[in-house]
Coordinates of C-alpha atoms in Angstrom, one line a residue:
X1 CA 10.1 -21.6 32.2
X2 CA 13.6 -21.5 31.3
X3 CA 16.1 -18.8 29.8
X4 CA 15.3 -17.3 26.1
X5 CA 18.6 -17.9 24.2
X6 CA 19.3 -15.2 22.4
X7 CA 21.3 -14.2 19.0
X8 CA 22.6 -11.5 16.9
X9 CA 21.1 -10.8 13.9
X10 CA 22.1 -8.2 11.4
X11 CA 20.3 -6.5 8.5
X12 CA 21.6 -4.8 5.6
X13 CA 19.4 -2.8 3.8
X14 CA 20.5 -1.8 0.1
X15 CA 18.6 0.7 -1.9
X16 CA 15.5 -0.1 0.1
X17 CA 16.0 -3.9 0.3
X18 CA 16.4 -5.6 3.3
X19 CA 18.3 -8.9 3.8
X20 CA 18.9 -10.5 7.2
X21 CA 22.5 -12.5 7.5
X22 CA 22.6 -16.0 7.9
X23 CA 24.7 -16.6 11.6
X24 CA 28.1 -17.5 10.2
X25 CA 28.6 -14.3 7.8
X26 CA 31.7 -12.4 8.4
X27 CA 30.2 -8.8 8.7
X28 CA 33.7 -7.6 8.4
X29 CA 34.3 -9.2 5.3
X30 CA 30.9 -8.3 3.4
X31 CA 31.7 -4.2 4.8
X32 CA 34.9 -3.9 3.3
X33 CA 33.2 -5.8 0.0
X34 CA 30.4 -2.9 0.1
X35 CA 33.1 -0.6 0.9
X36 CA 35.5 -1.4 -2.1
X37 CA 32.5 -1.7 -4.6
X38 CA 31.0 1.5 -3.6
X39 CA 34.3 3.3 -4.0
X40 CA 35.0 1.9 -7.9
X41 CA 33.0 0.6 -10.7
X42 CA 30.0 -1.5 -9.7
X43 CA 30.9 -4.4 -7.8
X44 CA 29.1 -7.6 -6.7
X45 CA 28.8 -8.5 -3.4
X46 CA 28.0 -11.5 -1.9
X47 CA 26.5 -13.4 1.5
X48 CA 24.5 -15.8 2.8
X49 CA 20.6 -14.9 4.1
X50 CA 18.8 -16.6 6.6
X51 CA 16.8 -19.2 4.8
X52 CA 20.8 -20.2 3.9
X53 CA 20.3 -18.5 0.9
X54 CA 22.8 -17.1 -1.1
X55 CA 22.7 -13.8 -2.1
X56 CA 24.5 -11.5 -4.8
X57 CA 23.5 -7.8 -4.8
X58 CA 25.1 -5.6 -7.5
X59 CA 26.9 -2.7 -5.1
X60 CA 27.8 1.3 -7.3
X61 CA 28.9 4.2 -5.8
X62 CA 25.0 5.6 -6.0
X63 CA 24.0 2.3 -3.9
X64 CA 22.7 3.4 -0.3
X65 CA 23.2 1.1 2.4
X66 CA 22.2 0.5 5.8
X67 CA 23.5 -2.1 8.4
X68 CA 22.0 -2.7 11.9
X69 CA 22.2 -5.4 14.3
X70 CA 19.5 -6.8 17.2
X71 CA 19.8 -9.4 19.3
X72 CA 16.8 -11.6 18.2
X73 CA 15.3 -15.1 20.0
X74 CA 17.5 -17.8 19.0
X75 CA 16.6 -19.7 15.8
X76 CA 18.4 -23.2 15.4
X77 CA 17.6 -23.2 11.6
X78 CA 19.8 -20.2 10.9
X79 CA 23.0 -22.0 9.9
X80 CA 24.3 -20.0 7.2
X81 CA 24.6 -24.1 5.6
X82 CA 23.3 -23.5 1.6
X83 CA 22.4 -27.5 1.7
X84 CA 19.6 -26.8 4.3
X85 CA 17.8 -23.5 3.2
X86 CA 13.8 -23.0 5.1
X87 CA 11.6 -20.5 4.2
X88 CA 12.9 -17.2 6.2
X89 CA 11.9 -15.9 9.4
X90 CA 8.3 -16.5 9.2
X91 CA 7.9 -20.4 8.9
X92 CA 5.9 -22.1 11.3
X93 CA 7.7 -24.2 13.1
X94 CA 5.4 -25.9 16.1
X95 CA 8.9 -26.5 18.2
X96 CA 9.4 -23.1 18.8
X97 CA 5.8 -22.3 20.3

């Protein structure tokens, strides 16, 4: 059996809701996004989500937000490419077995 490849995958959870980042999000970018729209008026914020879907959460300085990061098996699918969304992280996909 050979090696599991592995990956990072991050979560942010805002006001309860949680969203996994697609693989080429700049985490840097998208805190100081959260960061500047929490410390003003309401601000959106936006990323891509595994699935390579585009997200736009609505960030005030009430929001509560978590971010945490695990290294996960490695999923091919998770691009970040809009043009090629799939269902999220619990397709079945018959390669992976």
């Amino acid at each position: 059996m050979g090696d599991m490849h592995t990956m990072e995958r991050t979560e942010i959870i805002i006001d309860g809701d949680s969203t996994f980042l697609a693989q080429d999000q700049d985490l840097d970018r998208i805190l100081r996004s959260v960061e500047a729209a929490a410390n003003g008026p309401a601000a959106f914020v936006e990323f891509v989500a595994v699935g390579n879907r585009r997200v736009r959460v609505l960030v005030t300085p009430r929001s509560r937000i978590v971010v945490t990061t695990a290294t996960v098996q490695f999923d091919p699918r998770d691009t970040g490419d809009e043009a090629t969304p799939f269902g999220g992280l619990f397709d079945f996909d018959p390669d992976r077995l």
